Amino acid sequence: MNKYLELIELSLIEGATKIVLNEDDERVVEKQYLDFINAALSGQSELVLRDCLAHQTLRINAIDELTSEKIVQSLEENVRQFLMCSREDENSLRQLVVLIVAVSCLQLFVQNNWVGSTAELDAISLLCPNCSSLQEERLLEFASDFLSVDGEPIYPICNSPLFLAVSRILFSNCGQYLPQCKTTDFWSLRCCQIHQMLLNERSPSLKSTVLELIASVSGSELFGSGQISRQTMMQFHLEAGHHLYFYYEDVKAREHFDIAKKLSGLNIELRGALGKRTKFQEKDISQLVLHVERSAETPLEVEKHTALGISSLPKNVALNDEQILDDIQFKDQDSVNIVQMTATDQAMILGLCALYRKTHEGQGKIVQEESLAFINCVLRQPCNWCVQTKALLMRAKWETETSRQMQRSLSQLEELVSQFNRLDVSGCLRMQLVYSVALPPKWLTERHLGNILMEAGATASALEIYLRLQMWEDVIKCNIILGHRNEAEKLIRKQIGLKETPELLCYLGDVTDNPEHYLRAWDLSNGRSSRAQRSLAHLCVRNHELEKSLPYFEKSLELNPLQVGVWFTYGCTSLSCGHFGNAAKAFRRCVNLNNDNFEAWNNLATAYIRANDKPRAFLTLREAIRCDFENWRMWENYLLVCVDVGEFEEAIHAYQRLVDIKQKHIDVQVLTILVRAVKDGLEDASGQPASRLRPKALQLFSKITSTMVNDPDVWHLYAQLTISAASSEMSQTDVKNALKHLLNSYRFYTMDGHWDSDVDRCRSICERFIQLSQEYEECLERLDDKVQKGQMATSARLTIKSLIMRIEKNYLDPVTNELRIELIDPVKILEKSILTFLEMSR
């Protein structure tokens, strides 16, 4: 019996609407339960909840006063009474009934708010058929209050939140009464996913519950028994992965997605394939494509979900660009053929794509191209409503670089929004894999449409959408852009007149900049609104009251420590106030939550530098550049810290990267330190002599001088580095190169045509020439080739003579025939150098 019920549970988890029970099953399941279970297996949640078995669990007619506590207690008591049976086998069935009721409440809520197929059944009439209008209002308040977590309210106009509240109660409060049900925690995990999507902010409480449930399901007896199909296992790991990456647990999320990938038996790899992207392109060039192969050890599993025809799926809107093709036209289509995939396989690819995109946000356009390769792979095999919707939504959010792409994004989002009102497919068929792809609710899809309209400059159109969705924060932004701040205030005050809530008071504070509204919101929430404290902090920052803002930030973060943006702002504010320890703590929390936040890594390093902890700053910046490899400012900071802490090899690497990114980069002070370290054999941070880095340093200077040839100081340092080896190790080629570099330095010092207009500048250049002459003379002594030695000496002599002639032309007194006193000694020394080079040239 129990094994039979486990199979029913697994069928419910899979959402496999093809599986139904028949009359033969009456031998195991009594007739009164057969139709009930059959309705659940076929996805008819509304029919399930209309059944008398569900009524025994849900009806709360006997309550006189509908307080939150009594509603919860009544539902718990209903479950206990329902399960009080004499026969053990019927008790197992009744536990399954309670699970099915909880699942059906969840499924009906998701159907109403996620896939657009609104059910006729009303949650209030289900729980309390003959209640008064006052009791109806109390039930709605109960649902809103019960689902508010950590001071965060739910989306105010979601459809039938009472269904979700009941589901949460049955899973959380009554799960202990269902020991025979093996998938209670799995469904409870799904319930948490939906619950979180109703909130504006990530909930620490829900995160804690989710982590416990993932651990519970992973270690459950059912999952270790080998009875679960590969696709069901994949669904769990995909759902766990989406939970974890949403809560900033990227490493754990990657583990679950990788397990799902292994279970699928697919080998996935980004490759290049010849093809054309534009309509007028004549030559095939390499294009990025996702190559998918199925392992021979893992054959294609029979799809248990009902495949939908193209006409029943959301339309893939064409690009219709005058130049760019809708899809890449590959030269060899066989090279990019994709194996047949199940809908669960496609959900796995979308999960990998979402995680990859999140963990490579700072790496530029290449991530965009790679992400679209994942999306296009899925869109080439449309079969599932949720998978197709999620893939098109992801593409619409990311593909907004050109005007034509933005137009397609708008059209695509309009298509996705309009499909919610079409009833061409039943809600249960649309629901398949809704949890495995973490599909957002339909109001967030419509909000994305408003966001794209805002980007396109259609603010008035976006405002209409936000008003309909009652997204007041976005309404305020639109009205401010349109210059209608007073209109926004009137709208918020009107809503407060209907019902005063902490969230609405915060919105009123946003539009009026009056801290009294935030304080009122704080009091109304009984000290639980992190939003109110956060808003007070931001108001202080806008008013340049930085010290005053810090306690507000700290209180908000104490209530909800999952606010990455607030940690970042708190860190920046602490940095500005000189509280470097608090700043470092804030930025550490940022990078712990979002390891790929390169700005937080960079600011963390800054906090360490200000606190005079440069070794930690070095380690921090090394992590930061991994997150944003193309950011030259970050590489520059890394270079400076490397030099400060003696990481000379890393400094050379950082300088080379800067030249690659900027094409030109000159920092004479850093180069001077590097050359001195190599010449003198200074110990680096690891205790090794820097002289071992001479070949790498020479490569660096070669790279610098190939892009920036007219800086005399660089050529001078290049020469010093070239002759830095011991005499026994120095080749004639090194000597010749050093002489060329010194000669270039000679020439570029006087390249500026106005260098002789200032006497101090003339003296400075003379002193430089004196130093160059001494080093040039030493190099000439090492040169064995007498002919080249004479030529080089002549070149130096003529260059110095030209310098002296320019000085005498401007600063020689025609009467006394004497130079200005500041220049007499330097010129005399240079004249001796001319004589020396004259002797060497003979």
Tab-separated table of N, CA, C and O in Angstrom, residues 189 214 234-247 249-250 252-257 351 355:
chain	number	residue	atom	x	y	z
A	189	LEU	N	9.177	23.085	-0.187
A	189	LEU	CA	10.229	23.861	-0.843
A	189	LEU	C	9.650	24.664	-2.006
A	189	LEU	O	9.973	25.842	-2.197
A	214	ILE	N	16.063	21.908	1.619
A	214	ILE	CA	16.940	21.315	0.598
A	214	ILE	C	17.757	20.186	1.214
A	214	ILE	O	17.899	19.100	0.627
A	234	MET	N	16.199	15.524	-11.502
A	234	MET	CA	16.642	16.754	-12.153
A	234	MET	C	15.798	17.937	-11.707
A	234	MET	O	16.320	19.025	-11.436
A	235	GLN	N	14.478	17.728	-11.621
A	235	GLN	CA	13.605	18.823	-11.201
A	235	GLN	C	13.982	19.328	-9.814
A	235	GLN	O	14.054	20.539	-9.580
A	236	PHE	N	14.248	18.400	-8.887
A	236	PHE	CA	14.624	18.835	-7.544
A	236	PHE	C	15.909	19.651	-7.577
A	236	PHE	O	15.997	20.728	-6.967
A	237	HIS	N	16.932	19.150	-8.273
A	237	HIS	CA	18.219	19.861	-8.279
A	237	HIS	C	18.120	21.204	-9.001
A	237	HIS	O	18.793	22.167	-8.601
A	238	LEU	N	17.284	21.291	-10.013
A	238	LEU	CA	17.082	22.573	-10.677
A	238	LEU	C	16.395	23.561	-9.740
A	238	LEU	O	16.798	24.734	-9.649
A	239	GLU	N	15.373	23.102	-9.052
A	239	GLU	CA	14.656	23.981	-8.129
A	239	GLU	C	15.556	24.417	-6.978
A	239	GLU	O	15.565	25.581	-6.576
A	240	ALA	N	16.338	23.472	-6.455
A	240	ALA	CA	17.286	23.822	-5.386
A	240	ALA	C	18.320	24.822	-5.897
A	240	ALA	O	18.671	25.788	-5.195
A	241	GLY	N	18.809	24.612	-7.116
A	241	GLY	CA	19.784	25.532	-7.703
A	241	GLY	C	19.229	26.938	-7.837
A	241	GLY	O	19.904	27.927	-7.517
A	242	HIS	N	17.986	27.055	-8.309
A	242	HIS	CA	17.368	28.383	-8.443
A	242	HIS	C	17.197	29.052	-7.084
A	242	HIS	O	17.440	30.259	-6.933
A	243	HIS	N	16.770	28.289	-6.083
A	243	HIS	CA	16.654	28.828	-4.722
A	243	HIS	C	18.002	29.387	-4.268
A	243	HIS	O	18.092	30.527	-3.787
A	244	LEU	N	19.034	28.580	-4.410
A	244	LEU	CA	20.332	28.932	-3.840
A	244	LEU	C	20.963	30.120	-4.549
A	244	LEU	O	21.542	30.996	-3.899
A	245	TYR	N	20.846	30.168	-5.864
A	245	TYR	CA	21.483	31.311	-6.526
A	245	TYR	C	20.680	32.592	-6.295
A	245	TYR	O	21.244	33.680	-6.266
A	246	PHE	N	19.375	32.468	-6.061
A	246	PHE	CA	18.580	33.644	-5.698
A	246	PHE	C	19.027	34.195	-4.348
A	246	PHE	O	19.058	35.415	-4.139
A	247	TYR	N	19.403	33.299	-3.430
A	247	TYR	CA	19.846	33.729	-2.101
A	247	TYR	C	21.365	33.891	-2.019
A	247	TYR	O	21.945	33.830	-0.938
A	249	GLU	N	23.834	32.009	-2.866
A	249	GLU	CA	24.657	30.829	-2.567
A	249	GLU	C	25.108	30.229	-3.905
A	249	GLU	O	24.718	29.123	-4.285
A	250	ASP	N	25.960	30.974	-4.619
A	250	ASP	CA	26.298	30.601	-5.995
A	250	ASP	C	27.055	29.281	-6.095
A	250	ASP	O	26.843	28.506	-7.028
A	252	LYS	N	26.957	26.637	-4.030
A	252	LYS	CA	26.035	25.518	-3.814
A	252	LYS	C	25.070	25.375	-4.990
A	252	LYS	O	24.715	24.252	-5.379
A	253	ALA	N	24.643	26.504	-5.544
A	253	ALA	CA	23.741	26.455	-6.709
A	253	ALA	C	24.429	25.749	-7.871
A	253	ALA	O	23.827	24.911	-8.555
A	254	ARG	N	25.705	26.076	-8.081
A	254	ARG	CA	26.465	25.429	-9.159
A	254	ARG	C	26.521	23.923	-8.957
A	254	ARG	O	26.410	23.153	-9.922
A	255	GLU	N	26.672	23.476	-7.731
A	255	GLU	CA	26.718	22.036	-7.456
A	255	GLU	C	25.418	21.357	-7.873
A	255	GLU	O	25.437	20.291	-8.499
A	256	HIS	N	24.280	21.963	-7.541
A	256	HIS	CA	22.986	21.362	-7.888
A	256	HIS	C	22.754	21.382	-9.406
A	256	HIS	O	22.253	20.401	-9.965
A	257	PHE	N	23.105	22.484	-10.049
A	257	PHE	CA	22.938	22.535	-11.507
A	257	PHE	C	23.843	21.513	-12.198
A	257	PHE	O	23.455	20.907	-13.209
A	351	GLY	N	18.720	27.059	-16.577
A	351	GLY	CA	19.272	27.252	-15.241
A	351	GLY	C	20.769	27.526	-15.279
A	351	GLY	O	21.269	28.436	-14.603
A	355	LEU	N	22.626	31.145	-14.096
A	355	LEU	CA	23.722	31.171	-13.122
A	355	LEU	C	24.983	31.729	-13.757
A	355	LEU	O	25.690	32.545	-13.163
